[in-house]
Structure formats: structure tokens, C-alpha cells
């Protein structure tokens, strides 16, 4: 990855919501972990190798849970099956979660290092004592350039990304999807990239994903 590409900017995805069916007898993530130690449970994910898939794998490794990942083609069927009780937990975007919340889905927490602006009363998983190296991450869409791209070009691309994120249209989109964070300058992007990439790589390797 680092041999072929270099980061320019990252467009954050915001906190993801962790939801369970209302009938499940748990109200916190620690209660769910205790529940999942006693009997097998299933977690819906929106794709194999996705972040929720990694979370299920690491919870099994770290906490002794018995979570089986069930992979869907996208978030809509994942949340609908959770609302119907076919699975016991799911992780996904606020926008998709909100569409099924009224159908009997309760939020247990959110991923990342800060609470969702749309669910300020719901604590983060980090606040609930889950390993921050796992659930304190915030995903996003990285803007990359080929390794060896001249520094002036990287700086110019970074500037465009930062300025674009400050437009009214971009602000409206972040509001819609409950994403308060914005791309930062190139130096900050590089620093954050160096911090989080080794964590993501370890999660992927533990899951058996080959990074060719």
C-alpha cells in the first residue's frame, strides 16, 4: 500500500451505529458481550471483510463471544433482518439505521471517538469500555495519489479537498449523514494515516484478508 500510494485527504464517515432488536435483553455493549459469551449470536454485516466483520472477529478473540457474521449485500437488508429478529446485532451508518429504528431496533452505542450528533444520548463503545483500538476508529473515503507524486501537486490536491469540504453543499451532506468531521491539511492527513493504517492492517490480517 505505502509502496504504491500516498495519502492526500480523507473524507470521514462519522460514527457508525451499533443496533440490536428491542426484544433482546441487553441495553449496553457490555451486557451484549456477556450475553454473547453464553450463547451463539449472529451479527449482520454489509459485506465480507467490512468493518463490522472485523469487529465481530475481534470481539470473539478478545472477549470470548460467540458471534457469527452474516454478510449482506448492503445495509438495507442487513438492518431489515435485524429489525425482524433474524440477527442479534448490526453495525452501520446512522442514515440506514434511522430508516428502521421505528421498526424495533435499539441503539447500543456508536463507534469512533465521539458521539453521533444525531444520537447524542447514546454513548460511544469506547465510553462503554470496549477496546479503543478496535472501536475508536473512524472510517472514511481516502483520496490517494501514486507514490512519488511531486509535493506541490499533493499540496494542491489537499487544498482542493479541504476547500471543497467547506462548501455549503458539502456541509449539507455532512449534516444529512451526521458526519461532523472534515478533511484536514496534508500534514495532518499524513500523521493520522501513519497512526491508523497499522491498526487497520492488523484487523484485516487477523481476519485473513490478504493485502497483495
Short mmCIF file of C-alpha atoms in Angstrom, two decimals:
data_model
loop_
_atom_site.label_atom_id
_atom_site.label_comp_id
_atom_site.label_asym_id
_atom_site.label_seq_id
_atom_site.Cartn_x
_atom_site.Cartn_y
_atom_site.Cartn_z
CA UNK A 1 0.00 0.00 0.00
CA UNK A 2 2.61 2.55 1.07
CA UNK A 3 4.86 1.44 -1.75
CA UNK A 4 2.30 2.29 -4.42
CA UNK A 5 0.15 5.07 -2.96
CA UNK A 6 0.38 8.15 -0.77
CA UNK A 7 -2.50 9.81 1.14
CA UNK A 8 -3.81 13.21 0.06
CA UNK A 9 -7.01 13.61 2.10
CA UNK A 10 -9.59 11.58 3.98
CA UNK A 11 -13.34 12.18 3.93
CA UNK A 12 -14.58 10.87 7.32
CA UNK A 13 -17.58 8.56 7.52
CA UNK A 14 -18.70 9.62 11.00
CA UNK A 15 -19.74 7.31 13.86
CA UNK A 16 -21.43 4.04 12.95
CA UNK A 17 -24.42 2.89 14.96
CA UNK A 18 -24.49 -0.44 16.81
CA UNK A 19 -28.07 -1.69 16.97
CA UNK A 20 -29.94 -4.66 18.43
CA UNK A 21 -33.58 -5.80 18.30
CA UNK A 22 -35.61 -4.18 21.07
CA UNK A 23 -36.63 -7.62 22.33
CA UNK A 24 -33.02 -8.62 23.02
CA UNK A 25 -32.47 -8.39 26.81
CA UNK A 26 -29.44 -6.08 26.66
CA UNK A 27 -29.11 -2.30 26.93
CA UNK A 28 -25.35 -1.73 26.84
CA UNK A 29 -22.47 -3.15 24.83
CA UNK A 30 -21.03 -4.82 27.92
CA UNK A 31 -24.37 -6.53 28.52
CA UNK A 32 -24.36 -7.71 24.91
CA UNK A 33 -20.83 -9.09 25.28
CA UNK A 34 -21.88 -11.00 28.41
CA UNK A 35 -24.95 -12.28 26.55
CA UNK A 36 -22.87 -13.37 23.54
CA UNK A 37 -20.46 -15.30 25.77
CA UNK A 38 -23.30 -17.52 26.95
CA UNK A 39 -24.84 -18.42 23.60
CA UNK A 40 -24.08 -18.04 19.90
CA UNK A 41 -25.37 -14.86 18.28
CA UNK A 42 -25.28 -13.51 14.75
CA UNK A 43 -24.05 -10.11 13.59
CA UNK A 44 -25.19 -8.62 10.33
CA UNK A 45 -22.51 -7.01 8.18
CA UNK A 46 -22.90 -5.10 4.92
CA UNK A 47 -20.07 -7.05 3.22
CA UNK A 48 -17.40 -9.67 3.91
CA UNK A 49 -14.20 -8.01 5.13
CA UNK A 50 -16.08 -4.89 6.22
CA UNK A 51 -15.52 -3.07 9.49
CA UNK A 52 -18.45 -4.83 11.25
CA UNK A 53 -16.93 -8.16 10.16
CA UNK A 54 -13.64 -7.09 11.77
CA UNK A 55 -15.43 -6.05 14.97
CA UNK A 56 -17.14 -9.43 15.27
CA UNK A 57 -13.84 -11.23 14.73
CA UNK A 58 -12.00 -9.14 17.33
CA UNK A 59 -14.77 -9.40 19.93
CA UNK A 60 -14.58 -13.18 19.60
CA UNK A 61 -10.80 -13.06 20.04
CA UNK A 62 -10.69 -10.51 22.87
CA UNK A 63 -13.89 -11.13 24.80
CA UNK A 64 -14.73 -14.77 24.22
CA UNK A 65 -18.01 -14.03 22.47
CA UNK A 66 -19.67 -16.45 20.06
CA UNK A 67 -20.53 -14.11 17.21
CA UNK A 68 -21.21 -15.50 13.75
CA UNK A 69 -21.05 -12.92 10.96
CA UNK A 70 -23.89 -12.89 8.44
CA UNK A 71 -22.96 -10.98 5.29
CA UNK A 72 -25.48 -8.98 3.29
CA UNK A 73 -25.29 -7.09 0.02
CA UNK A 74 -25.52 -3.65 1.55
CA UNK A 75 -27.06 -2.10 4.64
CA UNK A 76 -30.78 -2.15 3.83
CA UNK A 77 -31.31 -5.93 4.03
CA UNK A 78 -28.93 -6.11 7.00
CA UNK A 79 -30.99 -3.68 9.09
CA UNK A 80 -34.32 -5.17 7.96
CA UNK A 81 -33.28 -8.63 9.12
CA UNK A 82 -32.11 -7.18 12.43
CA UNK A 83 -35.48 -5.49 12.92
CA UNK A 84 -37.14 -8.82 12.17
CA UNK A 85 -35.01 -10.64 14.72
CA UNK A 86 -33.13 -12.84 12.23
CA UNK A 87 -29.85 -11.45 13.61
CA UNK A 88 -28.98 -10.13 17.07
CA UNK A 89 -26.70 -7.16 16.33
CA UNK A 90 -25.59 -5.00 13.41
CA UNK A 91 -23.28 -2.05 12.77
CA UNK A 92 -23.86 0.54 10.07
CA UNK A 93 -24.44 4.15 9.11
CA UNK A 94 -26.81 6.42 11.02
CA UNK A 95 -28.78 7.13 7.85
CA UNK A 96 -29.61 3.46 7.28
CA UNK A 97 -30.19 2.78 10.98
CA UNK A 98 -32.67 5.66 11.22
CA UNK A 99 -34.80 4.10 8.49
CA UNK A 100 -35.51 1.02 10.65
CA UNK A 101 -35.29 2.42 14.18
CA UNK A 102 -39.06 2.72 14.44
CA UNK A 103 -39.40 -0.95 13.47
CA UNK A 104 -37.95 -2.13 16.76
CA UNK A 105 -34.20 -1.52 16.64
CA UNK A 106 -32.45 -0.08 19.70
CA UNK A 107 -29.04 1.64 19.56
CA UNK A 108 -26.46 0.23 21.98
CA UNK A 109 -23.68 2.64 21.10
CA UNK A 110 -21.66 4.21 18.32
CA UNK A 111 -18.18 3.62 17.03
CA UNK A 112 -15.48 6.27 16.93
CA UNK A 113 -14.13 8.70 19.50
CA UNK A 114 -17.17 11.00 19.76
CA UNK A 115 -20.94 10.66 19.99
CA UNK A 116 -23.13 10.99 16.93
CA UNK A 117 -24.70 14.45 16.57
CA UNK A 118 -27.99 12.69 15.77
CA UNK A 119 -27.81 10.36 18.80
CA UNK A 120 -26.14 12.49 21.49
CA UNK A 121 -27.64 10.43 24.30
CA UNK A 122 -26.07 7.20 23.01
CA UNK A 123 -22.55 6.59 24.38
CA UNK A 124 -19.62 5.50 22.26
CA UNK A 125 -18.37 1.95 22.60
CA UNK A 126 -15.12 3.40 23.93
CA UNK A 127 -17.09 5.06 26.74
CA UNK A 128 -18.57 1.63 27.47
CA UNK A 129 -15.16 0.04 27.94
CA UNK A 130 -14.59 -1.63 24.57
CA UNK A 131 -11.01 -1.60 23.24
CA UNK A 132 -10.49 1.83 21.58
CA UNK A 133 -8.01 0.32 19.12
CA UNK A 134 -10.97 -1.59 17.70
CA UNK A 135 -13.99 0.68 18.05
CA UNK A 136 -12.33 4.10 18.38
CA UNK A 137 -11.52 4.19 14.68
CA UNK A 138 -13.40 6.41 12.26
CA UNK A 139 -13.58 5.14 8.74
CA UNK A 140 -13.67 7.27 5.65
CA UNK A 141 -13.02 7.59 1.95
CA UNK A 142 -9.33 8.32 1.37
CA UNK A 143 -8.13 10.34 -1.58
CA UNK A 144 -4.85 8.79 -2.71
CA UNK A 145 -2.17 9.64 -5.26
CA UNK A 146 0.55 7.47 -6.81
CA UNK A 147 3.68 7.21 -4.71
CA UNK A 148 6.27 9.68 -5.93
CA UNK A 149 3.76 12.36 -6.90
CA UNK A 150 5.54 15.74 -6.58
CA UNK A 151 4.90 17.55 -3.31
CA UNK A 152 3.40 20.69 -4.94
CA UNK A 153 0.76 18.56 -6.64
CA UNK A 154 -0.07 16.77 -3.38
CA UNK A 155 -0.39 20.10 -1.59
CA UNK A 156 -2.64 21.46 -4.34
CA UNK A 157 -4.90 18.39 -4.27
CA UNK A 158 -5.11 18.55 -0.49
CA UNK A 159 -6.08 22.22 -0.64
CA UNK A 160 -8.87 21.47 -3.12
CA UNK A 161 -10.21 18.70 -0.85
CA UNK A 162 -10.19 20.94 2.23
CA UNK A 163 -11.81 23.85 0.39
CA UNK A 164 -14.41 21.58 -1.17
CA UNK A 165 -15.36 20.23 2.25
CA UNK A 166 -16.12 23.78 3.38
CA UNK A 167 -18.72 24.49 0.70
CA UNK A 168 -22.41 24.80 1.66
CA UNK A 169 -23.24 21.68 -0.36
CA UNK A 170 -20.63 19.60 1.49
CA UNK A 171 -21.84 20.95 4.83
CA UNK A 172 -25.39 19.95 3.91
CA UNK A 173 -24.28 16.41 3.07
CA UNK A 174 -22.39 16.07 6.36
CA UNK A 175 -25.49 17.25 8.21
CA UNK A 176 -27.65 14.72 6.38
CA UNK A 177 -25.34 11.83 7.19
CA UNK A 178 -24.41 13.04 10.71
CA UNK A 179 -20.71 13.48 9.89
CA UNK A 180 -19.21 16.46 11.74
CA UNK A 181 -15.57 15.89 10.82
CA UNK A 182 -13.97 17.23 7.63
CA UNK A 183 -10.77 16.58 5.67
CA UNK A 184 -7.68 18.18 7.21
CA UNK A 185 -4.49 19.54 5.68
CA UNK A 186 -1.84 17.31 4.16
CA UNK A 187 0.48 17.19 7.17
CA UNK A 188 -2.37 16.23 9.50
CA UNK A 189 -3.60 13.66 6.98
CA UNK A 190 -0.18 12.03 6.83
CA UNK A 191 0.09 11.94 10.61
CA UNK A 192 -3.32 10.34 11.04
CA UNK A 193 -2.63 7.90 8.20
CA UNK A 194 0.58 6.75 9.89
CA UNK A 195 -1.33 6.22 13.14
CA UNK A 196 -4.35 4.28 11.89
CA UNK A 197 -3.12 2.25 8.91
CA UNK A 198 -1.17 -0.27 11.04
CA UNK A 199 -4.32 -0.82 13.11
CA UNK A 200 -6.48 -1.41 10.02
CA UNK A 201 -3.86 -3.73 8.54
CA UNK A 202 -3.74 -5.84 11.71
CA UNK A 203 -7.54 -6.13 11.78
CA UNK A 204 -7.51 -7.24 8.14
CA UNK A 205 -4.68 -9.73 8.64
CA UNK A 206 -6.34 -11.22 11.73
CA UNK A 207 -9.48 -11.69 9.66
CA UNK A 208 -7.50 -13.49 6.97
CA UNK A 209 -7.65 -10.77 4.33
CA UNK A 210 -4.55 -10.83 2.14
CA UNK A 211 -3.14 -7.42 1.28
CA UNK A 212 -1.39 -8.17 -2.01
#
